[in-house]
Amino acid sequence: MLQELKARMGYRSVLRSASNSSTGLQGYKTELLFIPSTTGPHCDLTISFGNSLITPTEDARSLGVILDGQLSFSAHIANLTRSCRFLLYNIRRIRPFLSQEATQLLVQSLVISRLDYCNSLLAGLPLRAIRPLQLVQNAAARLIFNLPKFTHVTPLLRSLHWLPVVARIRFKTLMLAYKAKNGPAPPYLMAMVKSRAVPRALRASSTARLEPPSLRTHGRQVSRLFSVLAPRWWNELPLGVRTAESLVVFKRRLKTHLFVKHLSE
């Protein structure tokens, strides 16, 4: 009951702020998505706004990303896979008239860029959930080299200098972690990571590790939090990557590390 009351108060506050803003809020275009707590009861919320009655939906789109109440991103992955496969189908139709370089340019600008868009939201998802996106990347690599469907794809990814999808997700998350630790990053992001403190000048003080948060609750959604994943993945990096002196150097060393880890023989 308390959770439902807080949710209603929060939604009404958002609606009031939006109605007073210069952009305004159109009730018939508004989607309401309720993301429940793992321990809380389900809330059946319905919000009245003007002449519209806004009821919760199973998923909602925000900035091109489809969110669902469980944050599984299953609908988003399915929609992304479908759109990428359609693009690959159209590129395949004109592939006989394209050079390998032109095909690679098309695939990277139309398909790979979609796989990379907001992919840090998928951090922590199980591999079976990410697999459809990896199959899309595999198909894209085979299309560039104009090879059959079941061609082994690892040498192709290595030749293209493409990280696999799961590594690209980790790459994006760790880039955000570096910015949150060293700047520049928004204050809310910087507050999610904390450098590990040592009582005195020990050798460990120069390892540039992050302090993992102490969580009282555990669960699938908690373990996927940026504040949980970022320190864990960061501390697994080699010392030379963690202590990079600039973002450009960190980016180069991180990609090399992930490339060797995921695409080595």
PDB file of C-alpha atoms in Angstrom:
ATOM      1  CA  MET A   1       0.000   0.000   0.000  1.00  0.00           C
ATOM      2  CA  LEU A   2       2.804   2.404   0.898  1.00  0.00           C
ATOM      3  CA  GLN A   3       4.604   1.602  -2.339  1.00  0.00           C
ATOM      4  CA  GLU A   4       1.477   2.322  -4.372  1.00  0.00           C
ATOM      5  CA  LEU A   5       0.927   5.617  -2.537  1.00  0.00           C
ATOM      6  CA  LYS A   6       4.516   6.728  -3.201  1.00  0.00           C
ATOM      7  CA  ALA A   7       4.183   5.757  -6.857  1.00  0.00           C
ATOM      8  CA  ARG A   8       0.980   7.762  -7.274  1.00  0.00           C
ATOM      9  CA  MET A   9       2.521  10.809  -5.591  1.00  0.00           C
ATOM     10  CA  GLY A  10       5.591  10.535  -7.807  1.00  0.00           C
ATOM     11  CA  TYR A  11       3.577  10.245 -11.019  1.00  0.00           C
ATOM     12  CA  ARG A  12       1.394  13.202 -10.088  1.00  0.00           C
ATOM     13  CA  SER A  13       4.486  15.291  -9.365  1.00  0.00           C
ATOM     14  CA  VAL A  14       5.884  14.399 -12.794  1.00  0.00           C
ATOM     15  CA  LEU A  15       2.602  15.223 -14.484  1.00  0.00           C
ATOM     16  CA  ARG A  16       2.388  18.587 -12.728  1.00  0.00           C
ATOM     17  CA  SER A  17       5.948  19.469 -13.721  1.00  0.00           C
ATOM     18  CA  ALA A  18       5.354  18.438 -17.313  1.00  0.00           C
ATOM     19  CA  SER A  19       2.100  20.351 -17.585  1.00  0.00           C
ATOM     20  CA  ASN A  20       3.803  23.504 -16.292  1.00  0.00           C
ATOM     21  CA  SER A  21       6.765  23.197 -18.644  1.00  0.00           C
ATOM     22  CA  SER A  22       7.009  24.957 -21.980  1.00  0.00           C
ATOM     23  CA  THR A  23       6.974  21.687 -23.907  1.00  0.00           C
ATOM     24  CA  GLY A  24       3.804  20.395 -22.301  1.00  0.00           C
ATOM     25  CA  LEU A  25       2.626  16.805 -22.020  1.00  0.00           C
ATOM     26  CA  GLN A  26       0.075  15.173 -24.309  1.00  0.00           C
ATOM     27  CA  GLY A  27      -1.964  12.578 -22.471  1.00  0.00           C
ATOM     28  CA  TYR A  28      -2.801  10.515 -25.541  1.00  0.00           C
ATOM     29  CA  LYS A  29       0.898  10.204 -26.393  1.00  0.00           C
ATOM     30  CA  THR A  30       2.039   9.403 -22.848  1.00  0.00           C
ATOM     31  CA  GLU A  31       3.036   5.878 -21.825  1.00  0.00           C
ATOM     32  CA  LEU A  32       3.083   4.776 -18.197  1.00  0.00           C
ATOM     33  CA  LEU A  33       5.520   2.028 -17.228  1.00  0.00           C
ATOM     34  CA  PHE A  34       5.602   0.715 -13.674  1.00  0.00           C
ATOM     35  CA  ILE A  35       8.814  -1.026 -12.589  1.00  0.00           C
ATOM     36  CA  PRO A  36       7.990  -2.807  -9.316  1.00  0.00           C
ATOM     37  CA  SER A  37      10.379  -3.644  -6.540  1.00  0.00           C
ATOM     38  CA  THR A  38      11.518  -7.259  -6.376  1.00  0.00           C
ATOM     39  CA  THR A  39      10.061  -7.510  -2.870  1.00  0.00           C
ATOM     40  CA  GLY A  40       7.085  -5.182  -3.166  1.00  0.00           C
ATOM     41  CA  PRO A  41       3.524  -6.010  -4.240  1.00  0.00           C
ATOM     42  CA  HIS A  42       2.215  -5.299  -7.709  1.00  0.00           C
ATOM     43  CA  CYS A  43       0.514  -1.906  -8.022  1.00  0.00           C
ATOM     44  CA  ASP A  44      -2.424  -1.391 -10.370  1.00  0.00           C
ATOM     45  CA  LEU A  45      -1.939   2.290 -11.174  1.00  0.00           C
ATOM     46  CA  THR A  46      -4.181   4.455 -13.313  1.00  0.00           C
ATOM     47  CA  ILE A  47      -3.475   8.170 -13.676  1.00  0.00           C
ATOM     48  CA  SER A  48      -5.955  10.798 -14.874  1.00  0.00           C
ATOM     49  CA  PHE A  49      -4.424  13.633 -16.856  1.00  0.00           C
ATOM     50  CA  GLY A  50      -6.714  16.158 -18.498  1.00  0.00           C
ATOM     51  CA  ASN A  51      -9.210  14.254 -20.594  1.00  0.00           C
ATOM     52  CA  SER A  52      -6.990  11.181 -20.818  1.00  0.00           C
ATOM     53  CA  LEU A  53      -6.765   8.129 -18.611  1.00  0.00           C
ATOM     54  CA  ILE A  54      -3.219   6.765 -18.522  1.00  0.00           C
ATOM     55  CA  THR A  55      -2.896   3.095 -17.637  1.00  0.00           C
ATOM     56  CA  PRO A  56       0.333   1.104 -17.229  1.00  0.00           C
ATOM     57  CA  THR A  57       1.691  -0.658 -20.308  1.00  0.00           C
ATOM     58  CA  GLU A  58       3.850  -3.769 -20.551  1.00  0.00           C
ATOM     59  CA  ASP A  59       6.609  -1.775 -22.246  1.00  0.00           C
ATOM     60  CA  ALA A  60       7.357   1.815 -23.204  1.00  0.00           C
ATOM     61  CA  ARG A  61       9.738   3.463 -25.632  1.00  0.00           C
ATOM     62  CA  SER A  62      12.183   6.127 -24.490  1.00  0.00           C
ATOM     63  CA  LEU A  63      14.835   7.610 -26.791  1.00  0.00           C
ATOM     64  CA  GLY A  64      14.568   4.604 -29.079  1.00  0.00           C
ATOM     65  CA  VAL A  65      14.928   2.020 -26.289  1.00  0.00           C
ATOM     66  CA  ILE A  66      12.009  -0.235 -25.353  1.00  0.00           C
ATOM     67  CA  LEU A  67      11.774  -0.647 -21.580  1.00  0.00           C
ATOM     68  CA  ASP A  68       9.726  -3.307 -19.802  1.00  0.00           C
ATOM     69  CA  GLY A  69       8.654  -3.682 -16.204  1.00  0.00           C
ATOM     70  CA  GLN A  70      11.244  -6.370 -15.438  1.00  0.00           C
ATOM     71  CA  LEU A  71      14.072  -4.535 -17.240  1.00  0.00           C
ATOM     72  CA  SER A  72      14.768  -7.696 -19.230  1.00  0.00           C
ATOM     73  CA  PHE A  73      14.946  -5.654 -22.472  1.00  0.00           C
ATOM     74  CA  SER A  74      13.552  -8.677 -24.310  1.00  0.00           C
ATOM     75  CA  ALA A  75      11.220  -6.529 -26.409  1.00  0.00           C
ATOM     76  CA  HIS A  76      14.038  -4.102 -27.194  1.00  0.00           C
ATOM     77  CA  ILE A  77      16.404  -6.888 -28.248  1.00  0.00           C
ATOM     78  CA  ALA A  78      13.732  -8.507 -30.406  1.00  0.00           C
ATOM     79  CA  ASN A  79      12.894  -5.200 -32.101  1.00  0.00           C
ATOM     80  CA  LEU A  80      16.584  -4.348 -32.589  1.00  0.00           C
ATOM     81  CA  THR A  81      17.291  -7.784 -34.044  1.00  0.00           C
ATOM     82  CA  ARG A  82      14.365  -7.491 -36.436  1.00  0.00           C
ATOM     83  CA  SER A  83      15.374  -4.050 -37.715  1.00  0.00           C
ATOM     84  CA  CYS A  84      19.038  -5.050 -38.140  1.00  0.00           C
ATOM     85  CA  ARG A  85      18.134  -8.210 -40.040  1.00  0.00           C
ATOM     86  CA  PHE A  86      15.924  -6.162 -42.371  1.00  0.00           C
ATOM     87  CA  LEU A  87      18.847  -3.812 -43.046  1.00  0.00           C
ATOM     88  CA  LEU A  88      21.192  -6.734 -43.698  1.00  0.00           C
ATOM     89  CA  TYR A  89      18.644  -8.221 -46.086  1.00  0.00           C
ATOM     90  CA  ASN A  90      18.539  -4.996 -48.110  1.00  0.00           C
ATOM     91  CA  ILE A  91      22.336  -4.677 -48.152  1.00  0.00           C
ATOM     92  CA  ARG A  92      22.625  -8.302 -49.260  1.00  0.00           C
ATOM     93  CA  ARG A  93      20.422  -7.554 -52.272  1.00  0.00           C
ATOM     94  CA  ILE A  94      22.911  -4.980 -53.578  1.00  0.00           C
ATOM     95  CA  ARG A  95      26.026  -6.784 -52.338  1.00  0.00           C
ATOM     96  CA  PRO A  96      27.055  -7.956 -55.861  1.00  0.00           C
ATOM     97  CA  PHE A  97      27.408  -4.320 -56.882  1.00  0.00           C
ATOM     98  CA  LEU A  98      29.457  -3.237 -53.852  1.00  0.00           C
ATOM     99  CA  SER A  99      33.114  -3.561 -52.985  1.00  0.00           C
ATOM    100  CA  GLN A 100      34.136  -5.028 -49.642  1.00  0.00           C
ATOM    101  CA  GLU A 101      35.087  -1.577 -48.349  1.00  0.00           C
ATOM    102  CA  ALA A 102      31.731  -0.077 -49.358  1.00  0.00           C
ATOM    103  CA  THR A 103      29.853  -2.971 -47.787  1.00  0.00           C
ATOM    104  CA  GLN A 104      31.780  -2.582 -44.551  1.00  0.00           C
ATOM    105  CA  LEU A 105      31.007   1.123 -44.477  1.00  0.00           C
ATOM    106  CA  LEU A 106      27.292   0.456 -44.980  1.00  0.00           C
ATOM    107  CA  VAL A 107      27.160  -2.294 -42.370  1.00  0.00           C
ATOM    108  CA  GLN A 108      29.035  -0.283 -39.749  1.00  0.00           C
ATOM    109  CA  SER A 109      26.971   2.861 -40.240  1.00  0.00           C
ATOM    110  CA  LEU A 110      23.557   1.162 -40.460  1.00  0.00           C
ATOM    111  CA  VAL A 111      23.812  -2.028 -38.401  1.00  0.00           C
ATOM    112  CA  ILE A 112      26.755  -1.953 -35.989  1.00  0.00           C
ATOM    113  CA  SER A 113      25.866   1.574 -34.875  1.00  0.00           C
ATOM    114  CA  ARG A 114      22.424   0.277 -33.890  1.00  0.00           C
ATOM    115  CA  LEU A 115      23.937  -2.565 -31.897  1.00  0.00           C
ATOM    116  CA  ASP A 116      26.112  -0.057 -30.026  1.00  0.00           C
ATOM    117  CA  TYR A 117      23.341   2.453 -29.303  1.00  0.00           C
ATOM    118  CA  CYS A 118      22.598   2.506 -25.541  1.00  0.00           C
ATOM    119  CA  ASN A 119      24.099  -0.984 -25.264  1.00  0.00           C
ATOM    120  CA  SER A 120      25.357  -0.315 -21.723  1.00  0.00           C
ATOM    121  CA  LEU A 121      21.729  -0.791 -20.623  1.00  0.00           C
ATOM    122  CA  LEU A 122      22.165  -4.466 -21.470  1.00  0.00           C
ATOM    123  CA  ALA A 123      25.072  -4.903 -19.040  1.00  0.00           C
ATOM    124  CA  GLY A 124      24.605  -7.889 -16.764  1.00  0.00           C
ATOM    125  CA  LEU A 125      22.041  -9.670 -18.932  1.00  0.00           C
ATOM    126  CA  PRO A 126      22.599 -13.418 -19.413  1.00  0.00           C
ATOM    127  CA  LEU A 127      24.381 -14.529 -22.574  1.00  0.00           C
ATOM    128  CA  ARG A 128      21.241 -16.208 -23.903  1.00  0.00           C
ATOM    129  CA  ALA A 129      19.506 -12.827 -23.932  1.00  0.00           C
ATOM    130  CA  ILE A 130      22.380 -11.198 -25.841  1.00  0.00           C
ATOM    131  CA  ARG A 131      22.753 -14.089 -28.308  1.00  0.00           C
ATOM    132  CA  PRO A 132      20.299 -12.699 -30.945  1.00  0.00           C
ATOM    133  CA  LEU A 133      22.429  -9.547 -31.209  1.00  0.00           C
ATOM    134  CA  GLN A 134      25.589 -11.615 -31.552  1.00  0.00           C
ATOM    135  CA  LEU A 135      23.987 -13.585 -34.381  1.00  0.00           C
ATOM    136  CA  VAL A 136      23.244 -10.286 -36.114  1.00  0.00           C
ATOM    137  CA  GLN A 137      26.882  -9.227 -35.805  1.00  0.00           C
ATOM    138  CA  ASN A 138      28.010 -12.621 -37.119  1.00  0.00           C
ATOM    139  CA  ALA A 139      25.716 -12.259 -40.136  1.00  0.00           C
ATOM    140  CA  ALA A 140      27.042  -8.742 -40.734  1.00  0.00           C
ATOM    141  CA  ALA A 141      30.653  -9.952 -40.726  1.00  0.00           C
ATOM    142  CA  ARG A 142      29.864 -12.766 -43.187  1.00  0.00           C
ATOM    143  CA  LEU A 143      28.041 -10.319 -45.441  1.00  0.00           C
ATOM    144  CA  ILE A 144      31.062  -8.002 -45.625  1.00  0.00           C
ATOM    145  CA  PHE A 145      33.308 -10.850 -46.753  1.00  0.00           C
ATOM    146  CA  ASN A 146      30.499 -12.379 -48.860  1.00  0.00           C
ATOM    147  CA  LEU A 147      30.852 -15.752 -47.164  1.00  0.00           C
ATOM    148  CA  PRO A 148      28.334 -18.585 -46.550  1.00  0.00           C
ATOM    149  CA  LYS A 149      26.040 -18.703 -43.554  1.00  0.00           C
ATOM    150  CA  PHE A 150      27.971 -21.204 -41.440  1.00  0.00           C
ATOM    151  CA  THR A 151      31.454 -19.758 -41.923  1.00  0.00           C
ATOM    152  CA  HIS A 152      33.435 -19.564 -38.673  1.00  0.00           C
ATOM    153  CA  VAL A 153      33.109 -15.950 -37.602  1.00  0.00           C
ATOM    154  CA  THR A 154      35.960 -15.392 -35.104  1.00  0.00           C
ATOM    155  CA  PRO A 155      38.643 -14.819 -37.787  1.00  0.00           C
ATOM    156  CA  LEU A 156      36.272 -12.395 -39.514  1.00  0.00           C
ATOM    157  CA  LEU A 157      35.714 -10.354 -36.349  1.00  0.00           C
ATOM    158  CA  ARG A 158      39.451 -10.306 -35.755  1.00  0.00           C
ATOM    159  CA  SER A 159      40.099  -9.100 -39.303  1.00  0.00           C
ATOM    160  CA  LEU A 160      37.465  -6.349 -38.933  1.00  0.00           C
ATOM    161  CA  HIS A 161      38.769  -5.379 -35.452  1.00  0.00           C
ATOM    162  CA  TRP A 162      35.239  -5.827 -34.093  1.00  0.00           C
ATOM    163  CA  LEU A 163      34.680  -6.768 -30.484  1.00  0.00           C
ATOM    164  CA  PRO A 164      31.864  -9.295 -29.909  1.00  0.00           C
ATOM    165  CA  VAL A 165      28.592  -7.850 -28.633  1.00  0.00           C
ATOM    166  CA  VAL A 166      29.135  -8.884 -25.009  1.00  0.00           C
ATOM    167  CA  ALA A 167      32.582  -7.257 -25.071  1.00  0.00           C
ATOM    168  CA  ARG A 168      31.168  -4.107 -26.657  1.00  0.00           C
ATOM    169  CA  ILE A 169      28.693  -3.844 -23.778  1.00  0.00           C
ATOM    170  CA  ARG A 170      31.483  -4.218 -21.238  1.00  0.00           C
ATOM    171  CA  PHE A 171      33.616  -1.720 -23.174  1.00  0.00           C
ATOM    172  CA  LYS A 172      30.874   0.926 -23.012  1.00  0.00           C
ATOM    173  CA  THR A 173      30.250   0.297 -19.309  1.00  0.00           C
ATOM    174  CA  LEU A 174      33.937   0.566 -18.433  1.00  0.00           C
ATOM    175  CA  MET A 175      34.281   3.749 -20.477  1.00  0.00           C
ATOM    176  CA  LEU A 176      31.504   5.240 -18.358  1.00  0.00           C
ATOM    177  CA  ALA A 177      33.279   3.971 -15.241  1.00  0.00           C
ATOM    178  CA  TYR A 178      36.516   5.718 -16.250  1.00  0.00           C
ATOM    179  CA  LYS A 179      34.667   8.980 -16.836  1.00  0.00           C
ATOM    180  CA  ALA A 180      32.822   8.621 -13.527  1.00  0.00           C
ATOM    181  CA  LYS A 181      36.094   8.009 -11.688  1.00  0.00           C
ATOM    182  CA  ASN A 182      38.314  10.574 -13.416  1.00  0.00           C
ATOM    183  CA  GLY A 183      35.852  12.884 -15.177  1.00  0.00           C
ATOM    184  CA  PRO A 184      34.220  14.293 -17.101  1.00  0.00           C
ATOM    185  CA  ALA A 185      30.891  12.729 -16.136  1.00  0.00           C
ATOM    186  CA  PRO A 186      27.541  13.923 -14.755  1.00  0.00           C
ATOM    187  CA  PRO A 187      27.455  14.222 -10.945  1.00  0.00           C
ATOM    188  CA  TYR A 188      24.865  11.447 -10.574  1.00  0.00           C
ATOM    189  CA  LEU A 189      27.203   9.054 -12.393  1.00  0.00           C
ATOM    190  CA  MET A 190      30.268  10.105 -10.414  1.00  0.00           C
ATOM    191  CA  ALA A 191      28.358   9.424  -7.194  1.00  0.00           C
ATOM    192  CA  MET A 192      27.934   5.764  -8.203  1.00  0.00           C
ATOM    193  CA  VAL A 193      31.635   4.901  -8.105  1.00  0.00           C
ATOM    194  CA  LYS A 194      34.117   5.363  -5.297  1.00  0.00           C
ATOM    195  CA  SER A 195      37.856   4.835  -5.312  1.00  0.00           C
ATOM    196  CA  ARG A 196      39.060   2.261  -2.815  1.00  0.00           C
ATOM    197  CA  ALA A 197      40.549   3.972   0.218  1.00  0.00           C
ATOM    198  CA  VAL A 198      43.523   2.540   2.126  1.00  0.00           C
ATOM    199  CA  PRO A 199      44.481   3.520   5.687  1.00  0.00           C
ATOM    200  CA  ARG A 200      48.059   4.415   4.809  1.00  0.00           C
ATOM    201  CA  ALA A 201      50.369   4.694   1.833  1.00  0.00           C
ATOM    202  CA  LEU A 202      50.439   1.068   0.823  1.00  0.00           C
ATOM    203  CA  ARG A 203      51.250  -0.547  -2.446  1.00  0.00           C
ATOM    204  CA  ALA A 204      47.527  -1.168  -2.955  1.00  0.00           C
ATOM    205  CA  SER A 205      46.895   2.574  -3.059  1.00  0.00           C
ATOM    206  CA  SER A 206      48.477   2.776  -6.509  1.00  0.00           C
ATOM    207  CA  THR A 207      46.332   0.064  -8.087  1.00  0.00           C
ATOM    208  CA  ALA A 208      43.443   2.438  -8.875  1.00  0.00           C
ATOM    209  CA  ARG A 209      40.738   0.039  -7.721  1.00  0.00           C
ATOM    210  CA  LEU A 210      37.106   0.924  -7.050  1.00  0.00           C
ATOM    211  CA  GLU A 211      35.218   0.182  -3.859  1.00  0.00           C
ATOM    212  CA  PRO A 212      32.324  -2.262  -4.456  1.00  0.00           C
ATOM    213  CA  PRO A 213      29.089  -1.195  -2.752  1.00  0.00           C
ATOM    214  CA  SER A 214      27.807  -3.027   0.292  1.00  0.00           C
ATOM    215  CA  LEU A 215      24.316  -4.200  -0.598  1.00  0.00           C
ATOM    216  CA  ARG A 216      21.857  -5.678   1.833  1.00  0.00           C
ATOM    217  CA  THR A 217      19.554  -6.966  -0.882  1.00  0.00           C
ATOM    218  CA  HIS A 218      20.446  -9.319  -3.704  1.00  0.00           C
ATOM    219  CA  GLY A 219      18.686 -10.183  -6.941  1.00  0.00           C
ATOM    220  CA  ARG A 220      18.907 -10.097 -10.684  1.00  0.00           C
ATOM    221  CA  GLN A 221      18.155  -6.379 -10.978  1.00  0.00           C
ATOM    222  CA  VAL A 222      20.452  -5.401  -8.084  1.00  0.00           C
ATOM    223  CA  SER A 223      23.405  -7.278  -9.559  1.00  0.00           C
ATOM    224  CA  ARG A 224      22.941  -5.400 -12.848  1.00  0.00           C
ATOM    225  CA  LEU A 225      23.208  -1.951 -11.288  1.00  0.00           C
ATOM    226  CA  PHE A 226      25.959   0.255 -12.699  1.00  0.00           C
ATOM    227  CA  SER A 227      27.182   0.875  -9.149  1.00  0.00           C
ATOM    228  CA  VAL A 228      27.649  -2.901  -8.750  1.00  0.00           C
ATOM    229  CA  LEU A 229      28.874  -3.949 -12.192  1.00  0.00           C
ATOM    230  CA  ALA A 230      31.279  -1.050 -12.814  1.00  0.00           C
ATOM    231  CA  PRO A 231      33.515  -1.637  -9.732  1.00  0.00           C
ATOM    232  CA  ARG A 232      33.531  -5.396 -10.288  1.00  0.00           C
ATOM    233  CA  TRP A 233      34.477  -5.196 -13.953  1.00  0.00           C
ATOM    234  CA  TRP A 234      36.908  -2.346 -13.274  1.00  0.00           C
ATOM    235  CA  ASN A 235      38.811  -4.275 -10.611  1.00  0.00           C
ATOM    236  CA  GLU A 236      39.179  -7.220 -13.014  1.00  0.00           C
ATOM    237  CA  LEU A 237      41.138  -5.056 -15.480  1.00  0.00           C
ATOM    238  CA  PRO A 238      44.940  -5.271 -15.635  1.00  0.00           C
ATOM    239  CA  LEU A 239      46.822  -2.608 -13.726  1.00  0.00           C
ATOM    240  CA  GLY A 240      48.097  -0.973 -16.902  1.00  0.00           C
ATOM    241  CA  VAL A 241      44.535  -0.398 -18.100  1.00  0.00           C
ATOM    242  CA  ARG A 242      43.196   0.912 -14.784  1.00  0.00           C
ATOM    243  CA  THR A 243      46.046   3.409 -14.403  1.00  0.00           C
ATOM    244  CA  ALA A 244      45.813   4.880 -17.913  1.00  0.00           C
ATOM    245  CA  GLU A 245      46.704   8.574 -17.787  1.00  0.00           C
ATOM    246  CA  SER A 246      43.997   9.773 -20.173  1.00  0.00           C
ATOM    247  CA  LEU A 247      40.691   8.695 -21.673  1.00  0.00           C
ATOM    248  CA  VAL A 248      42.284   8.171 -25.089  1.00  0.00           C
ATOM    249  CA  VAL A 249      44.958   5.883 -23.651  1.00  0.00           C
ATOM    250  CA  PHE A 250      42.402   4.024 -21.531  1.00  0.00           C
ATOM    251  CA  LYS A 251      40.158   3.475 -24.550  1.00  0.00           C
ATOM    252  CA  ARG A 252      43.014   2.041 -26.599  1.00  0.00           C
ATOM    253  CA  ARG A 253      44.304  -0.224 -23.839  1.00  0.00           C
ATOM    254  CA  LEU A 254      40.807  -1.393 -22.913  1.00  0.00           C
ATOM    255  CA  LYS A 255      39.952  -2.382 -26.471  1.00  0.00           C
ATOM    256  CA  THR A 256      43.253  -4.249 -26.800  1.00  0.00           C
ATOM    257  CA  HIS A 257      42.605  -6.094 -23.531  1.00  0.00           C
ATOM    258  CA  LEU A 258      39.062  -7.097 -24.517  1.00  0.00           C
ATOM    259  CA  PHE A 259      40.185  -7.999 -28.026  1.00  0.00           C
ATOM    260  CA  VAL A 260      42.802 -10.422 -26.694  1.00  0.00           C
ATOM    261  CA  LYS A 261      40.404 -11.814 -24.086  1.00  0.00           C
ATOM    262  CA  HIS A 262      37.499 -12.508 -26.455  1.00  0.00           C
ATOM    263  CA  LEU A 263      39.153 -13.096 -29.827  1.00  0.00           C
ATOM    264  CA  SER A 264      42.452 -14.788 -29.033  1.00  0.00           C
ATOM    265  CA  GLU A 265      43.138 -18.253 -30.378  1.00  0.00           C
TER     266      GLU A 265
END
